[in-house]
XYZ file of C-alpha atoms in Angstrom:
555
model
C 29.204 21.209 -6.427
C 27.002 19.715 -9.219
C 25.894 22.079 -12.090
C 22.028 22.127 -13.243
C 21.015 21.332 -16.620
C 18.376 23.554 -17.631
C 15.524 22.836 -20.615
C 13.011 25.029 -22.375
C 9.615 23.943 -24.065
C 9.806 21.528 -27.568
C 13.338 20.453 -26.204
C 12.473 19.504 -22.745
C 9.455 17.918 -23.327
C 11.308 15.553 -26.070
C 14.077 14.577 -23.409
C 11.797 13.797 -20.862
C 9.100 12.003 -23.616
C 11.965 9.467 -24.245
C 11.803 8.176 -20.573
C 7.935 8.160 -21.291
C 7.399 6.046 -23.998
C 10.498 3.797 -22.586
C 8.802 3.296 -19.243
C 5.006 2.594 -21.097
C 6.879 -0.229 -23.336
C 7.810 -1.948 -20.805
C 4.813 -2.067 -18.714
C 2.663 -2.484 -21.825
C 3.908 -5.926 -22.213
C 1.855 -7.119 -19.277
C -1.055 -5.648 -20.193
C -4.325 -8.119 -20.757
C -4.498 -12.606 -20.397
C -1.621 -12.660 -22.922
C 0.439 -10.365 -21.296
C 3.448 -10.901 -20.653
C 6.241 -11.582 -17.697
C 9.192 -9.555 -17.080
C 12.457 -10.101 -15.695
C 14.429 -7.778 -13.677
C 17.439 -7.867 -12.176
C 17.659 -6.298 -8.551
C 22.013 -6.523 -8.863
C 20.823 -9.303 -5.802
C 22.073 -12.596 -7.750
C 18.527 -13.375 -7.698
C 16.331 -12.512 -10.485
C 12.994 -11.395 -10.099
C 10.251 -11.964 -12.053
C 6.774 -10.175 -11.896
C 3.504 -9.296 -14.021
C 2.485 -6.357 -11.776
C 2.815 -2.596 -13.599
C 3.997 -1.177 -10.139
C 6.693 -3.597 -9.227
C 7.952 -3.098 -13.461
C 7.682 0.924 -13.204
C 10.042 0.660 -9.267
C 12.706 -1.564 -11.448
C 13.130 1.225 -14.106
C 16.909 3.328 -13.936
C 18.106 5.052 -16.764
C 21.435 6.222 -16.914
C 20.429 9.502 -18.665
C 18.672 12.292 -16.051
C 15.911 13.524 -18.675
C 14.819 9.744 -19.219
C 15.225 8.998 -15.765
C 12.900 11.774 -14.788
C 10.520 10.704 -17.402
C 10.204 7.229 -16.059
C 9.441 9.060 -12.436
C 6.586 10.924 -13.611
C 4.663 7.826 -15.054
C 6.232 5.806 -11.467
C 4.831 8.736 -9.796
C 1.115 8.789 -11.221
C 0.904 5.163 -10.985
C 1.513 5.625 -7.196
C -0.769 8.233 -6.807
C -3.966 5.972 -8.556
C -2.301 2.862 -6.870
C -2.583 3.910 -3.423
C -6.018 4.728 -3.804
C -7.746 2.007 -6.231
C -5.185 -0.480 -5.081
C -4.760 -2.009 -8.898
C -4.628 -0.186 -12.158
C -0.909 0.648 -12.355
C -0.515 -0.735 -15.973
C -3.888 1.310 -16.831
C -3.036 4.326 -15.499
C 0.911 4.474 -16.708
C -0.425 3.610 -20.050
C -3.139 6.842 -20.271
C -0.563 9.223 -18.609
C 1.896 8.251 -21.219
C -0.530 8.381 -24.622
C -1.670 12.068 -22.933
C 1.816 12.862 -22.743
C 2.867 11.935 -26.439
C -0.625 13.150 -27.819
C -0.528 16.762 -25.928
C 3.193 17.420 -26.996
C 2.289 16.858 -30.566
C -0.766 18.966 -30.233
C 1.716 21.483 -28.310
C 4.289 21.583 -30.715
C 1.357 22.400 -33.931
C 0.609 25.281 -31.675
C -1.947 24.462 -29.827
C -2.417 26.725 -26.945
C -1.176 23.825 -24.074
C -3.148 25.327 -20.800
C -6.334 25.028 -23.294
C -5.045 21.009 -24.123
C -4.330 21.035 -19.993
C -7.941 22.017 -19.357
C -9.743 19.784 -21.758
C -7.528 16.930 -20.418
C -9.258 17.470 -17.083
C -12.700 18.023 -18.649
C -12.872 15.413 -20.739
C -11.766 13.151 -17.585
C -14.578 14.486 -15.457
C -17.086 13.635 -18.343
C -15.524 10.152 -18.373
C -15.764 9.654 -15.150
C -19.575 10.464 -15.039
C -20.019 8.413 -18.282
C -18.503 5.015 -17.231
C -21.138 4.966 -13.562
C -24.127 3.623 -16.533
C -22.221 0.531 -16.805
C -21.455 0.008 -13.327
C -22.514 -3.336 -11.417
C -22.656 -3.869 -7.541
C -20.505 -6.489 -6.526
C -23.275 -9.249 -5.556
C -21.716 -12.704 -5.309
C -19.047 -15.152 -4.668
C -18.634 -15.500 -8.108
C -18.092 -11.855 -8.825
C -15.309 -11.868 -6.292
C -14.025 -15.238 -7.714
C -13.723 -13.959 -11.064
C -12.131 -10.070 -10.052
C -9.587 -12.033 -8.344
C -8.844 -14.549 -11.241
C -8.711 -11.636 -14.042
C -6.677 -9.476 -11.740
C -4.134 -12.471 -11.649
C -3.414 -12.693 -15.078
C -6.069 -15.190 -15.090
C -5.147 -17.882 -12.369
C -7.864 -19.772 -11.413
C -5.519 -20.840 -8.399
C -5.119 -17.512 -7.160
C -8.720 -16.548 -7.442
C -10.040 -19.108 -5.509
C -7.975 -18.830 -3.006
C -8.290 -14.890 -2.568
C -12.180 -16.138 -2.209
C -11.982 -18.515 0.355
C -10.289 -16.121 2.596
C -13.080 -13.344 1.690
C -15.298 -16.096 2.719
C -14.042 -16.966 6.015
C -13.593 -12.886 7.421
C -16.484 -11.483 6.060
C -16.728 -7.981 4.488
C -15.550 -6.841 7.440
C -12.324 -8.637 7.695
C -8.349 -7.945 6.587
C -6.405 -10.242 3.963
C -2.825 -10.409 4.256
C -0.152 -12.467 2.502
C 2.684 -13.982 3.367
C 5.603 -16.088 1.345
C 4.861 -19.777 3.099
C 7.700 -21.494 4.943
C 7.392 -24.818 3.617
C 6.906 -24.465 -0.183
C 2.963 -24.800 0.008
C 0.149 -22.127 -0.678
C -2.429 -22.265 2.188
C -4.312 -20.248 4.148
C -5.098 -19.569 7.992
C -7.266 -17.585 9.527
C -7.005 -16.114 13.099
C -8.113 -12.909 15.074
C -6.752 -9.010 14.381
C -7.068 -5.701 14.359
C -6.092 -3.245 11.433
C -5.585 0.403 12.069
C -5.169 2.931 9.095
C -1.655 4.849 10.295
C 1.757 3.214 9.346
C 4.799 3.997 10.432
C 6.278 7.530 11.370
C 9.187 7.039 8.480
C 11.311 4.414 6.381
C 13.742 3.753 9.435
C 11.438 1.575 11.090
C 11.595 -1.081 8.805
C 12.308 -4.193 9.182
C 12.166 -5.117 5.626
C 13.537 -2.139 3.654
C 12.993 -3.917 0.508
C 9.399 -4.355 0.920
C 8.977 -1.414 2.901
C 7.509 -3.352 6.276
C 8.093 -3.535 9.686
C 7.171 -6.717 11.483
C 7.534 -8.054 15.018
C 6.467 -11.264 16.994
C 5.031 -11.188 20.241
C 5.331 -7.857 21.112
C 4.224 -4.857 22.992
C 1.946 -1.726 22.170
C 1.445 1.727 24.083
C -0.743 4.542 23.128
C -0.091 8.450 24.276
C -2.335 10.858 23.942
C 0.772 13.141 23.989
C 3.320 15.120 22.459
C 6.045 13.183 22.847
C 9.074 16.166 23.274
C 10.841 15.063 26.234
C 13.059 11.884 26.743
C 12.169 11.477 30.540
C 8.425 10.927 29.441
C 9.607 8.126 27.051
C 12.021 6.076 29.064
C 10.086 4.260 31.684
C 8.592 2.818 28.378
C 11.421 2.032 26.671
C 13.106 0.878 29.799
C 10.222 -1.904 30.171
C 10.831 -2.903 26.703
C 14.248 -4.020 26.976
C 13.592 -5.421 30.790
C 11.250 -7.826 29.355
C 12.713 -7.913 25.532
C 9.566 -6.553 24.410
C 8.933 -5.335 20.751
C 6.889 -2.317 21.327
C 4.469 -0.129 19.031
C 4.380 3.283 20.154
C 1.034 5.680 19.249
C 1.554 9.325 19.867
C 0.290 12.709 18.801
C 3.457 13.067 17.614
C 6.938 13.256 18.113
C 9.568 15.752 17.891
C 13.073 14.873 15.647
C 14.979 14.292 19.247
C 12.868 11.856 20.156
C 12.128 10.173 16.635
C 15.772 10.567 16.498
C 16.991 8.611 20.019
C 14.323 6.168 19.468
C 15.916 5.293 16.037
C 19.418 5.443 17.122
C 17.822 2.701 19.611
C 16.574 0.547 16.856
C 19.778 0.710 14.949
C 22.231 0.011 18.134
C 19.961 -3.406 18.306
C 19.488 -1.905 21.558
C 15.243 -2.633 21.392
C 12.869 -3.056 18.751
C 10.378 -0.292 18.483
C 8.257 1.170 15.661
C 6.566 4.707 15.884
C 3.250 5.045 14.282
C 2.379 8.408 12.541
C -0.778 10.155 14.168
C -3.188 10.577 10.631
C -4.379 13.942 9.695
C -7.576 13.666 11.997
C -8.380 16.380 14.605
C -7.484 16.075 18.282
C -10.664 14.589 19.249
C -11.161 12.276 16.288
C -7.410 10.685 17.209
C -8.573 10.172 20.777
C -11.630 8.345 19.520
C -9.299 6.395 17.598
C -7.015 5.813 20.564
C -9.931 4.540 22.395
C -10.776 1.758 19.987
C -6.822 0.965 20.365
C -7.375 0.852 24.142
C -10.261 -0.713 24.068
C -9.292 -3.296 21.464
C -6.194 -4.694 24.300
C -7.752 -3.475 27.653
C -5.540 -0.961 27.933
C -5.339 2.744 29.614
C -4.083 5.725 27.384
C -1.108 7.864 28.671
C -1.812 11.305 28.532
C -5.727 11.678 29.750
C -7.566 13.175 32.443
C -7.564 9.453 34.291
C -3.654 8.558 33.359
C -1.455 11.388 33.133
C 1.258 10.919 30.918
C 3.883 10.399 33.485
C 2.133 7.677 35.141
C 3.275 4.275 33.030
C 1.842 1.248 34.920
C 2.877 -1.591 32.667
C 0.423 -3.670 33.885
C -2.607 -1.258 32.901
C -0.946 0.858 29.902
C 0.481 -1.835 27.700
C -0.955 -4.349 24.902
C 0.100 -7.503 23.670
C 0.230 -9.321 20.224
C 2.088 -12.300 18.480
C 2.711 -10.684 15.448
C 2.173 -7.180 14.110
C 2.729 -6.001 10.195
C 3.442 -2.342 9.716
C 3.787 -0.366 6.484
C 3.528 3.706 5.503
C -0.136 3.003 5.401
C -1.351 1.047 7.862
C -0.828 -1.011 11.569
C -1.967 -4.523 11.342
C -2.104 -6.710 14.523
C -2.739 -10.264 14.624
C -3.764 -12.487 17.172
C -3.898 -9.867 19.608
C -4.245 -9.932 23.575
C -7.912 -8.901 23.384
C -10.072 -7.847 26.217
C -13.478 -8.875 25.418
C -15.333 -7.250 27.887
C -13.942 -3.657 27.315
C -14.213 -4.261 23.131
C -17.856 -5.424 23.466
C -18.405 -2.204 25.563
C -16.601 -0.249 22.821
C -18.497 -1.446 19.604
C -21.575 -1.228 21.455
C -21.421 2.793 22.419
C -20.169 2.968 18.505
C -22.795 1.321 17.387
C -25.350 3.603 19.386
C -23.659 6.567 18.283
C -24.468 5.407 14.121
C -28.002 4.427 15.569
C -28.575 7.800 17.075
C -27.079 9.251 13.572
C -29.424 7.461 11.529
C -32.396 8.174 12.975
C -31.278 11.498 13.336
C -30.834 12.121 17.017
C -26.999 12.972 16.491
C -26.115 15.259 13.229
C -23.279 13.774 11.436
C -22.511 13.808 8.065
C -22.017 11.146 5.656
C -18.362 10.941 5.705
C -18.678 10.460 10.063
C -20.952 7.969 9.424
C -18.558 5.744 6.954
C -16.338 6.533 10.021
C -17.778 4.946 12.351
C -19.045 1.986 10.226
C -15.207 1.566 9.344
C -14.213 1.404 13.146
C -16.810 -1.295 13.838
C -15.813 -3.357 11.042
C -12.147 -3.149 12.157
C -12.734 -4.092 15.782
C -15.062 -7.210 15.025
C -13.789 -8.089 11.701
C -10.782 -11.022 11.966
C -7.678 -11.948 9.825
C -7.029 -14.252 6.812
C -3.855 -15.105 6.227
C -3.009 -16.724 2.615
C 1.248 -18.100 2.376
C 2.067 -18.464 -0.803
C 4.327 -21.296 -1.980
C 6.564 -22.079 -5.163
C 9.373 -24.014 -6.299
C 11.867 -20.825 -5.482
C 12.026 -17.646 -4.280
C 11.278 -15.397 -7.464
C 8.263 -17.946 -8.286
C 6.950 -17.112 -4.983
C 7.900 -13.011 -5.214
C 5.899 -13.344 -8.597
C 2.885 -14.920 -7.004
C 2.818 -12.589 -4.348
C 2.277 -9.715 -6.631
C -0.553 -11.467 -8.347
C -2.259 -11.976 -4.926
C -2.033 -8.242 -3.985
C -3.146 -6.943 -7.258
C -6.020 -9.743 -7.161
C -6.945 -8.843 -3.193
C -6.582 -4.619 -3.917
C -8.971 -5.426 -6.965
C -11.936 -7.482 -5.058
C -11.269 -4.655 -2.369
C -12.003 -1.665 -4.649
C -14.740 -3.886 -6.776
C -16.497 -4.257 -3.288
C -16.050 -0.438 -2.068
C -17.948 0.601 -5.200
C -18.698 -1.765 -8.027
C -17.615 -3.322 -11.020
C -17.532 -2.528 -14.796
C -17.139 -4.297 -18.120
C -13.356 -4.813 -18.364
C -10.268 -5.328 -20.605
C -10.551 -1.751 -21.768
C -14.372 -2.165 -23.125
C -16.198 0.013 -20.772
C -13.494 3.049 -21.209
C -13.995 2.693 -25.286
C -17.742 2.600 -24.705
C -17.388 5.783 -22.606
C -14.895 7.468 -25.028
C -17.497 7.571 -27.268
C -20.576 8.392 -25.195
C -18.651 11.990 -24.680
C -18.420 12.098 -28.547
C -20.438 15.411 -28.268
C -19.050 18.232 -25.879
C -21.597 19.360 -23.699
C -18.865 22.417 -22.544
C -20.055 25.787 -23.843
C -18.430 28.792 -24.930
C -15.010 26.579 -25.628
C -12.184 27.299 -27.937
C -10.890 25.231 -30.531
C -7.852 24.287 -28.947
C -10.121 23.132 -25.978
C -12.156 20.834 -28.669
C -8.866 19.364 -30.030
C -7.328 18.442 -26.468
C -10.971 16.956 -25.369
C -11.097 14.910 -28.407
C -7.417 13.611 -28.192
C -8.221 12.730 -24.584
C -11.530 10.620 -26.038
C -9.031 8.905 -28.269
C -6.446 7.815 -25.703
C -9.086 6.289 -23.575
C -9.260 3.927 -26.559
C -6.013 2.751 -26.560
C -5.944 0.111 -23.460
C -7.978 -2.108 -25.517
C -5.673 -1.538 -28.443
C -2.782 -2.443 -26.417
C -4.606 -5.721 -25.310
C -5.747 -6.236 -28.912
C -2.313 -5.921 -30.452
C -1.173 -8.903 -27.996
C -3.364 -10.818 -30.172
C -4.406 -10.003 -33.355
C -2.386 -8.240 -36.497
C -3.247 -4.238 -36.442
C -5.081 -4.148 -39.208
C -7.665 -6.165 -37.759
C -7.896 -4.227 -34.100
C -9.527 -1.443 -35.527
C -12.040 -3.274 -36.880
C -12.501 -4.914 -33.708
C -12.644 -2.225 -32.235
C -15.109 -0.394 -34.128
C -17.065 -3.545 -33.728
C -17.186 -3.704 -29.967
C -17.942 0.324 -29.701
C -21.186 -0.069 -32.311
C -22.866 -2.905 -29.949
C -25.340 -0.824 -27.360
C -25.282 -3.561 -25.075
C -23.674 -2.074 -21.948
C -22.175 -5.583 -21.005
C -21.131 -7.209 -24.435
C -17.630 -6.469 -25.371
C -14.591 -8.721 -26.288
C -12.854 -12.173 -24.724
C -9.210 -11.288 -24.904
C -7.889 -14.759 -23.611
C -10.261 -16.548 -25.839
C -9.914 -14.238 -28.897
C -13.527 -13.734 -29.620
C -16.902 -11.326 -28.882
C -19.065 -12.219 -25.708
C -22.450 -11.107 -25.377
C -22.110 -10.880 -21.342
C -18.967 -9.378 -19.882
C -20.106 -10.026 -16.557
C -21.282 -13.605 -16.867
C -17.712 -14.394 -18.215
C -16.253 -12.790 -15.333
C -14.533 -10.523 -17.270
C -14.650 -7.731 -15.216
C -12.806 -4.128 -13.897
C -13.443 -2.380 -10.256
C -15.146 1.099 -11.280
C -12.830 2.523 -8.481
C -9.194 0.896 -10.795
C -10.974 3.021 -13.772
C -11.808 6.501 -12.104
C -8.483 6.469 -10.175
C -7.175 5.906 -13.538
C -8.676 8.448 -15.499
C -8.457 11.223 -12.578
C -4.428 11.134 -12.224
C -3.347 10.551 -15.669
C -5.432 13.405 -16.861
C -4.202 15.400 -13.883
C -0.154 14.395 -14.354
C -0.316 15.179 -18.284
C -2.082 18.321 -17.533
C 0.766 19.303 -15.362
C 3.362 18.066 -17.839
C 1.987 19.565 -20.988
C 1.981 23.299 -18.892
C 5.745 22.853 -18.054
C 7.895 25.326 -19.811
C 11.477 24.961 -18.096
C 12.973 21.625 -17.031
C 15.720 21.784 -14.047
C 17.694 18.611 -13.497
C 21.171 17.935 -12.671
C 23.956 17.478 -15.272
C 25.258 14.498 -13.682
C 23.080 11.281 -13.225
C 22.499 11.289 -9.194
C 18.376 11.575 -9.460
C 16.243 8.986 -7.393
C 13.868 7.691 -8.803
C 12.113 8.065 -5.037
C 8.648 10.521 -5.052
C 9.644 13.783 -3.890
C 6.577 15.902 -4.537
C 5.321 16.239 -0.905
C 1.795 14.588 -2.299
C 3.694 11.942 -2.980
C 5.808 11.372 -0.053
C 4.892 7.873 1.188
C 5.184 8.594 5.166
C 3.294 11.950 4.540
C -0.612 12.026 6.391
């Protein structure tokens, strides 16, 4: 049996500070247009080469437990802001890290650290509030043109492509990308449907690697059940093998016998099936999801008043596809069997129901409304698919990362706006808090706030220093901050002061920022307020997320 190795205070928070700082080097190097590209080897014979923060922070293994579990903590927060702004994994790593070194040091002068915790969390509300003043609406094709090129690392290639499929689905519409079969980047466009549940776990997938299950021309099934009893399942999985169908199972959910035989299916190469996990919604709002579903493929649900569950009629219960992409987030089916008549019926009863909201015949609140505006976009929105091509495979793997960051950046700048970017709007900010509005605050309180001010300064240093000698960032720096313009900042990639950050398309989604600010404050608050450190005394600790937040099949 393994021992534990057991940490206190000043000591712990040094062993675990070395992962840190390791982890932010290394992901600091791609930070700004003269970032720069890393290499990693995968122990694959193939190396693999990549720009994106995220893919740099899953690549990181130290040999040492306290480092290791350093590096997890900033892999962790980057997640956590990841999965919701979709971009920002360099930003966020690098804040979560500076808070980290800063608040230790304050710690270990005796600064009271739930006081540094606190002002941490303050001083990122504050932010948060201050950065909305320089907030634009996404309003063009060239806004989405140039969020997509800077998110890139600047390729104009990339950008315009990422456009052209925005173009052709509409706001309503899903992007997905592909590695292309023949060498050549191009894009197609054809009809889908996207719903937000992924798979139930990690065994599903196809693609391990990239964490993915796909299938061609395949089957899907929808029960309005709990699925606890084999008998229930096999007339299902009976037809799937019969006719060599993939099939896509929805459920309420489904107990660990089932998940279990179903899996022991998958693995045996006996059928291909993929479980989807039912979302946190209530009872009825997963049957009104389940209805889009049906509606969507003119299908019947299993499990209702008009089809009880034990009544599978494979010519009335099941859906077809040619292709369907499924991750822990989300189902995505393309070129679906639709049936227009009973999806026409379906978008138009939604579409009443947001009427009859609006003008205040139904009471629903803001967040049903979004609801239902999100279910009408995803049952009349279509798909664009953009394969990228290269000379090899880790030119292509590269690309592939700069078209996710670039799509999750145009989606976030479109969900809620855009800001002056390459660290210029978070500087600004940092300084607009100058003066605590927080009564009745200690001193300790005043020096955490404060520190936190100053870290929000350092992504532009970091960006700086890839250019310029230090002693002339800070007067950069100070430079940029004194200008009141809210849209003149700095030019990184052409090393000089712009009067317009918007009209040179140099630009950050509000959403990458907040996300950024809200879970590195949050992580270093946590940190900084851990006394004792458990870990193991041998090196056996994955670098997977185990806090049940961060559990990537979790609802």
């Amino acid at each position: 049996m393994l021992g534990k190795d057991i940490r206190f205070g000043h000591e712990a928070r040094k062993k675990i500070l070395e992962g840190i700082i390791a982890a932010e080097n290394t992901v600091a190097s791609t930070l700004g247009p003269k970032g720069k590209t890393v290499l990693i080897d995968k122990g694959t014979g193939h190396p693999y080469y990549t720009k994106d923060g995220q893919h740099v922070l899953q690549a990181i293994l130290f040999s040492d437990n306290w480092k290791n579990l350093g590096a997890l903590l900033v892999r962790n927060t980057s997640i956590r802001s990841n999965r919701e702004a979709g971009d920002g994994s360099t930003t966020v790593s690098l804040l979560f890290s500076e808070l980290c070194k800063a608040g230790a040091a304050l710690v270990d002068r005796g600064i009271d650290q739930n006081e540094v915790a606190r002002a941490y969390k303050a001083a990122a509300a504050d932010m948060i509030e201050a950065i909305q003043k320089y907030k634009k609406t996404v309003s063009s094709d060239d806004d989405i043109l140039n969020i997509a090129t800077i998110s890139a690392n600047n390729d104009p290639e990339i950008g315009n492509y990422v456009l052209e499929a925005f173009q052709g689905i509409g706001e309503d519409g899903v992007v997905s990308i592909k590695d292309s079969y023949n060498g050549k980047t191009e894009i197609t466009f054809s009809e889908g449907y996207k719903v937000p549940q992924g798979f139930l776990n990690g065994d599903y997938a196809t693609d391990v690697e990239n964490e993915v299950c796909e299938f061609a021309n395949g089957a899907v099934i929808i029960y309005n059940e709990d699925l606890k009893d084999q008998e229930l399942l096999k007339p299902v999985l009976n037809w799937a093998y019969d006719n060599k169908k993939p099939i896509v199972i929805f459920a309420n959910s489904v107990s660990s016998e089932i998940n279990n035989f179903i899996i022991s299916n998958v693995k045996n190469k006996i059928i291909e099936a993929c479980v989807i996990k039912a979302g946190s919604q209530t009872k009825a709002e997963r049957l009104e999801r389940y209805k889009d579903i049906a509606a969507y493929f003119g299908i019947e649900i299993l499990g209702t008043n008009d089809r009880p569950a034990t009544a599978f009629d494979s010519s009335k219960c099941v859906g077809l596809y040619k292709g369907v992409q499924i991750t822990p987030q989300y189902t995505l089916f393309a070129d679906p069997v639709c049936n227009e008549d009973t999806l026409q019926a379906r978008v138009k009863d939604l579409k009443s129901l947001l009427e009859d909201a609006t003008t205040a015949t139904l009471s629903l609140s803001e967040k049903e409304k979004e609801g239902l505006k999100e279910r009408i976009a995803a049952l009349t929105g279509g798909i664009a698919t953009i394969y990228v091509g290269g000379d090899d495979m880790p030119e292509i793997k590269e690309k592939i990362d700069r078209y996710e960051d670039a799509l999750n950046a145009v989606r976030a700048a479109v969900s809620e706006g855009i800001t002056p970017g390459g660290g210029v709007t978070l500087l600004k900010a940092s300084y607009d808090c100058g003066k605590i509005k927080h009564k009745k605050v200690s001193n300790d309180f005043i020096v955490g706030y404060n520190t936190f001010l100053q870290v929000c300064r350092k992504p532009i240093k970091f960006i700086l220093a890839n250019l310029m000698e230090s002693e002339d960032i800070e007067y950069t720096i100070a430079k940029i901050a004194a200008n009141k313009s809210k849209s003149a900042g700095y030019d990184a990639k052409s090393n000089k002061y712009v009067k317009d950050m918007f009209a040179r398309g140099i630009i950050d989604p509000i959403k990458v920022e907040e996300c950024a600010l809200r879970y590195s404050s949050s992580a270093a608050a946590l940190f900084l307020t851990s006394d004792a450190v458990i870990t193991d005394e041998q090196n056996n600790l994955s670098l997977e997320p185990t806090d049940p937040i961060m559990d990537k099949y979790k609802d």
